[in-house]
GROMACS .gro file of N, CA and C in nm:
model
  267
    1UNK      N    1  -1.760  -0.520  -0.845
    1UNK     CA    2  -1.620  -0.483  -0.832
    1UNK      C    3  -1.600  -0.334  -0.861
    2UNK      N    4  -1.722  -0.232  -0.922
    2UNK     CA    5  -1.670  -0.122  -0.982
    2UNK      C    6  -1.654  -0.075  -0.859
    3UNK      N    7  -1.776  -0.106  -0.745
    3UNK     CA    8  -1.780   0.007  -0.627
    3UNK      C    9  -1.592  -0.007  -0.551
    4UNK      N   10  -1.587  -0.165  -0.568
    4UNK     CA   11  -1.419  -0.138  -0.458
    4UNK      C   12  -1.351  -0.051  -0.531
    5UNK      N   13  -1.345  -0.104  -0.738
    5UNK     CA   14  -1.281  -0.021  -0.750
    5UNK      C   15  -1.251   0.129  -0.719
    6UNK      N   16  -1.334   0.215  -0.704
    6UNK     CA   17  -1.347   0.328  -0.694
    6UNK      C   18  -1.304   0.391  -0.565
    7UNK      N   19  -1.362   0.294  -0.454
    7UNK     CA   20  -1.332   0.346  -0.300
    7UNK      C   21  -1.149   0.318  -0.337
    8UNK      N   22  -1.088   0.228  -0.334
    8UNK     CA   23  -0.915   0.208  -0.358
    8UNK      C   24  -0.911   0.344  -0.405
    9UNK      N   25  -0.966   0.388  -0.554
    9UNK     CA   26  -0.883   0.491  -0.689
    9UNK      C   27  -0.932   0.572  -0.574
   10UNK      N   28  -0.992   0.640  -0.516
   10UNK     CA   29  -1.051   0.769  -0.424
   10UNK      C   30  -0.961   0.751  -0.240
   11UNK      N   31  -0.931   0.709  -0.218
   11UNK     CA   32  -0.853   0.655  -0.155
   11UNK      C   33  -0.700   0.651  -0.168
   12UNK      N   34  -0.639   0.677  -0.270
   12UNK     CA   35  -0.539   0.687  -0.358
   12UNK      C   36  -0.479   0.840  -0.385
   13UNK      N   37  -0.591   0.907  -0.385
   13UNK     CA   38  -0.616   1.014  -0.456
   13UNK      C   39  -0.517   1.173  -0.373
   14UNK      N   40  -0.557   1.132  -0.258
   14UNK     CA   41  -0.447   1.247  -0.194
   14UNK      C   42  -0.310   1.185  -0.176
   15UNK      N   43  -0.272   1.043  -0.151
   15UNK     CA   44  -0.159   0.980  -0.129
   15UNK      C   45  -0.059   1.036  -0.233
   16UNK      N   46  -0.140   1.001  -0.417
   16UNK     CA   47  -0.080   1.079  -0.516
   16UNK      C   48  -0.082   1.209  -0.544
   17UNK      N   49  -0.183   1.251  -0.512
   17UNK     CA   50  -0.158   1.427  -0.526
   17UNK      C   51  -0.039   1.485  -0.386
   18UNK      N   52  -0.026   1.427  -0.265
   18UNK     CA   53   0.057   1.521  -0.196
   18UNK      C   54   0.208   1.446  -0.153
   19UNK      N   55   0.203   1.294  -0.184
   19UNK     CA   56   0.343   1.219  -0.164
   19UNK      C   57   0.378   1.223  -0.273
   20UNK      N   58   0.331   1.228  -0.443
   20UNK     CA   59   0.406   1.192  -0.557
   20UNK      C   60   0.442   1.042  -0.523
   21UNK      N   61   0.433   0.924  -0.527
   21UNK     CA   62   0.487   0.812  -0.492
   21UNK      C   63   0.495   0.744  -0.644
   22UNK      N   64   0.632   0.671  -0.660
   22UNK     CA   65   0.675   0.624  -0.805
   22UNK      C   66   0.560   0.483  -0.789
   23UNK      N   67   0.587   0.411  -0.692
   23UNK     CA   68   0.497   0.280  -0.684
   23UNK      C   69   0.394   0.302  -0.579
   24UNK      N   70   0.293   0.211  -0.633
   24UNK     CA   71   0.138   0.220  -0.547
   24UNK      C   72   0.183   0.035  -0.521
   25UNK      N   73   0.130  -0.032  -0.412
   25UNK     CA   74   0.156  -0.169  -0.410
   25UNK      C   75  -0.010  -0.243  -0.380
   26UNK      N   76  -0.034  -0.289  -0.436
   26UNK     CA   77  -0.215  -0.329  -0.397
   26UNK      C   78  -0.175  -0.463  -0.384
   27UNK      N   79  -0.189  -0.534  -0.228
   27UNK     CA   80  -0.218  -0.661  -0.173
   27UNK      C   81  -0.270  -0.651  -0.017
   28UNK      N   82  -0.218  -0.771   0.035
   28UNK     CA   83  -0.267  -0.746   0.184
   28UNK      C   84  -0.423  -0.874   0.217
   29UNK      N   85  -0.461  -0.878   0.291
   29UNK     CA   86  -0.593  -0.984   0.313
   29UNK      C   87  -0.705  -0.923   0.261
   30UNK      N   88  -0.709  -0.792   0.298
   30UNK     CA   89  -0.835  -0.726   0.241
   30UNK      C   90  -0.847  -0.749   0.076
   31UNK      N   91  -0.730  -0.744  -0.019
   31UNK     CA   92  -0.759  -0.806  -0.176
   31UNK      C   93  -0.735  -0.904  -0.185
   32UNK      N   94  -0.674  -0.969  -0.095
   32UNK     CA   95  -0.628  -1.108  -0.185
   32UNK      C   96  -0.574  -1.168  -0.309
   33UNK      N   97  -0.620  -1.250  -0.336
   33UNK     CA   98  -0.603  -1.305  -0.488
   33UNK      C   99  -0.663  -1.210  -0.586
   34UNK      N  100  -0.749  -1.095  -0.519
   34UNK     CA  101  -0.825  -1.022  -0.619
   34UNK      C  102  -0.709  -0.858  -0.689
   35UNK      N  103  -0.594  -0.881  -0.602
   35UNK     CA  104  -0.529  -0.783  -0.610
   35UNK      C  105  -0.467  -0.725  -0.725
   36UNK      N  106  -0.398  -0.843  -0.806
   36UNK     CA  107  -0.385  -0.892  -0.993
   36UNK      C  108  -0.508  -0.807  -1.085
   37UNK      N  109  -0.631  -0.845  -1.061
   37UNK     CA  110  -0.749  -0.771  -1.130
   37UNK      C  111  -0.793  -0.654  -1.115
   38UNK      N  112  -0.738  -0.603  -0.999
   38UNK     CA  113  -0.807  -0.449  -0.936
   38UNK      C  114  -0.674  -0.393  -1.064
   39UNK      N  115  -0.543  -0.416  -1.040
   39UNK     CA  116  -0.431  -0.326  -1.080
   39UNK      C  117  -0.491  -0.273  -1.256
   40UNK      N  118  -0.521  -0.244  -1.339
   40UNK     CA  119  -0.582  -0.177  -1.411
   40UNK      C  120  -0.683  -0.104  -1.392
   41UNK      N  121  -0.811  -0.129  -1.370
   41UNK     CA  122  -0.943  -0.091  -1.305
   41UNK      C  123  -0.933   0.043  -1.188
   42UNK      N  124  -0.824   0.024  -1.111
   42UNK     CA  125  -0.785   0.130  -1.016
   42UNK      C  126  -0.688   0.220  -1.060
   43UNK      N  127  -0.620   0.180  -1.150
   43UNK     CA  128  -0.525   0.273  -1.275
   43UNK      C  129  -0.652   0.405  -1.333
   44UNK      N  130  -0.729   0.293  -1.421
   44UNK     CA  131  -0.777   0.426  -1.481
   44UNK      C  132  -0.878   0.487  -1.435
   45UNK      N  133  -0.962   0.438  -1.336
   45UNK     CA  134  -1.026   0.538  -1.238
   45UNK      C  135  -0.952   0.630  -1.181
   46UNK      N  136  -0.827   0.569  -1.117
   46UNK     CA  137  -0.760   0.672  -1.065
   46UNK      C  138  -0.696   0.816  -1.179
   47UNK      N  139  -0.692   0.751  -1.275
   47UNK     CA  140  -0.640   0.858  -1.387
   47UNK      C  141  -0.729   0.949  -1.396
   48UNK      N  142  -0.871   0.904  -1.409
   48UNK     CA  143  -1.044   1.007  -1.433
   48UNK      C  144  -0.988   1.094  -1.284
   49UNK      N  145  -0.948   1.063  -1.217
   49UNK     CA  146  -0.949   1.161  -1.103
   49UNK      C  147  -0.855   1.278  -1.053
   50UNK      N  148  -0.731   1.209  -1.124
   50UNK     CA  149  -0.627   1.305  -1.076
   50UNK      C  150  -0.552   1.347  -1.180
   51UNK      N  151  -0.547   1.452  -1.234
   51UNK     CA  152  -0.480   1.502  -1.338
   51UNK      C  153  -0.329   1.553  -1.329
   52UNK      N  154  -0.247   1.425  -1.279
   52UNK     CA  155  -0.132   1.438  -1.258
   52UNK      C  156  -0.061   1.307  -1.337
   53UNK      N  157   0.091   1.293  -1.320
   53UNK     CA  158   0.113   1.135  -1.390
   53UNK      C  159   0.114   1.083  -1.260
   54UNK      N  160   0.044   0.937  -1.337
   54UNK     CA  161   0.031   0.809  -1.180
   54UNK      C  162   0.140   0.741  -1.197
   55UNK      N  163   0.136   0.707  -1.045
   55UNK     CA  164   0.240   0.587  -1.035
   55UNK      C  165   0.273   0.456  -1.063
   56UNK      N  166   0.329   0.386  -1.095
   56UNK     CA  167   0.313   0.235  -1.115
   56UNK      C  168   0.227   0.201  -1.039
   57UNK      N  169   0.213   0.068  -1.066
   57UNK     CA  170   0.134   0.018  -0.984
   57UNK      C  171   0.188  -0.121  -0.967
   58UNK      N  172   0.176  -0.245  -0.838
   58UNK     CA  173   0.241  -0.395  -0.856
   58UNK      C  174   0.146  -0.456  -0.759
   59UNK      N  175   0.167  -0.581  -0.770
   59UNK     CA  176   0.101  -0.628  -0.647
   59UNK      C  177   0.217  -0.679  -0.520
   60UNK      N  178   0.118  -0.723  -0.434
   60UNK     CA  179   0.226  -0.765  -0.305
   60UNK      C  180   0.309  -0.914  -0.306
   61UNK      N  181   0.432  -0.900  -0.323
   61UNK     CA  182   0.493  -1.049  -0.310
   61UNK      C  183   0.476  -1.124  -0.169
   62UNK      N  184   0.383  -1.040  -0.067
   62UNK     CA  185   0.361  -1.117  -0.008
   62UNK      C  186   0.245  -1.145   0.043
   63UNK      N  187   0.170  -1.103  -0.030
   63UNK     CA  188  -0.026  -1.188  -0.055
   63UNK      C  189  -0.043  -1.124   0.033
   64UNK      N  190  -0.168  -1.235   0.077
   64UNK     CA  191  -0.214  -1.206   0.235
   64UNK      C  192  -0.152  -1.265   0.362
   65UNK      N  193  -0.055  -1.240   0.344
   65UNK     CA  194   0.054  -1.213   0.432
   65UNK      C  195   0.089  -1.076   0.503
   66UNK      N  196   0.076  -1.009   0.406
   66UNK     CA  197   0.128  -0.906   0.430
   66UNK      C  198   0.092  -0.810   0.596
   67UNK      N  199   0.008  -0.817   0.657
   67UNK     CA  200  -0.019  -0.768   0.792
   67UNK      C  201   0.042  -0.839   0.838
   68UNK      N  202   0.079  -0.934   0.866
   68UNK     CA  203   0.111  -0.995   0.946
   68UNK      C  204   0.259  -0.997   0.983
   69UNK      N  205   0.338  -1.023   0.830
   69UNK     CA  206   0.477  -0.974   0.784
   69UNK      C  207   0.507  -0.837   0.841
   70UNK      N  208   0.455  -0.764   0.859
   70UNK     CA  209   0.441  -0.614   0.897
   70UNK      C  210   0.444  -0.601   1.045
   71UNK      N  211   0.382  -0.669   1.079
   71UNK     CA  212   0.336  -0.663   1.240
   71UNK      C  213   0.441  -0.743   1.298
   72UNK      N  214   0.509  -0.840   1.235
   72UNK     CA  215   0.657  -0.882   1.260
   72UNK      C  216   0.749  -0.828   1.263
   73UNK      N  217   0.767  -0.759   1.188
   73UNK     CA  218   0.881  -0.679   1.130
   73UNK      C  219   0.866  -0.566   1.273
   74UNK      N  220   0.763  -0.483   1.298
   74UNK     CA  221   0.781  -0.444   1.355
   74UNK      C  222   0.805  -0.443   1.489
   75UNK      N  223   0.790  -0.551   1.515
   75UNK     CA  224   0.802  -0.618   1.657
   75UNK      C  225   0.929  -0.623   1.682
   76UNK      N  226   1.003  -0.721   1.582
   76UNK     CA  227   1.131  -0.726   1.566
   76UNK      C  228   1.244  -0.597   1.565
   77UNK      N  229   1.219  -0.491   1.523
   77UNK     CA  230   1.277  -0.374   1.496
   77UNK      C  231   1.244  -0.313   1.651
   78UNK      N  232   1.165  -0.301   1.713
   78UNK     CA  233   1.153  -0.274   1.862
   78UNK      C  234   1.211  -0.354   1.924
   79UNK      N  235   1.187  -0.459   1.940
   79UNK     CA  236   1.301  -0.520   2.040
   79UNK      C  237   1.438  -0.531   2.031
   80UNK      N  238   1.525  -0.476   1.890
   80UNK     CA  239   1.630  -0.465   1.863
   80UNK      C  240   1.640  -0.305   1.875
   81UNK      N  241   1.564  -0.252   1.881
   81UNK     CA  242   1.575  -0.075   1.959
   81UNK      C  243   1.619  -0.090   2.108
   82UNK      N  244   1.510  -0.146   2.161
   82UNK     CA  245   1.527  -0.179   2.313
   82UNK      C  246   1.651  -0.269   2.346
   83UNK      N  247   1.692  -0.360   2.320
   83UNK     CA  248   1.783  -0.467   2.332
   83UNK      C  249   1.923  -0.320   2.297
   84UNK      N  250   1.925  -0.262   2.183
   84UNK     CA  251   2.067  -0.147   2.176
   84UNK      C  252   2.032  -0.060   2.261
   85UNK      N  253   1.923  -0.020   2.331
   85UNK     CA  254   1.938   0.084   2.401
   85UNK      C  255   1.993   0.030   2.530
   86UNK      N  256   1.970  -0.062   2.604
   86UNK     CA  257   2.013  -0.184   2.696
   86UNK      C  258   2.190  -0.222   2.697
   87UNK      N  259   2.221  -0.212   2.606
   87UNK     CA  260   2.354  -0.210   2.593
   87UNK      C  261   2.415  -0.076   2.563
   88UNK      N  262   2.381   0.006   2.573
   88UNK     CA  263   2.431   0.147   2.546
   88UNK      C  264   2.441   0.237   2.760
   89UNK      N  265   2.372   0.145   2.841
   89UNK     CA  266   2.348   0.195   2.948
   89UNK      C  267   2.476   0.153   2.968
   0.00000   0.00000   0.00000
């Protein structure tokens, strides 16, 4: 587990140095159920690395769900682009 940890905290690493972001969210299929255990482990690696203050950190309320939820959402938000642009002619 140290190696994932590390690729995530390094991985992380410009997101927090050039967005500043208050929350980090770790879920998705790729962690899974493992997402709960990384959230410390990727805290303080990530701390050894970036000498700035970090962001929270949470997991995803929607597991491994989450691509998929996403890939909905966005589907949905396009066809309600297209569908108002359709009525705007």
């Amino acid at each position: 587990m140290a190696r994932e940890v590390d690729l995530i905290a390094r991985s992380l690493v410009p997101i927090v140095a050039l967005l500043d972001p208050k929350l980090v969210v770790l879920g998705g299929g790729a962690l899974g159920a493992h997402a709960e255990r990384l959230i410390a482990p990727v805290e303080q690696r990530l701390g050894e690395l970036v000498p700035l203050p970090l962001p929270g950190f949470a997991t995803s309320a929607t597991g491994e769900d989450a691509t998929v939820m996403g890939g909905v959402a966005q589907a949905v938000s396009i066809a309600w682009q297209r569908a108002y642009a359709l009525s705007q002619e």
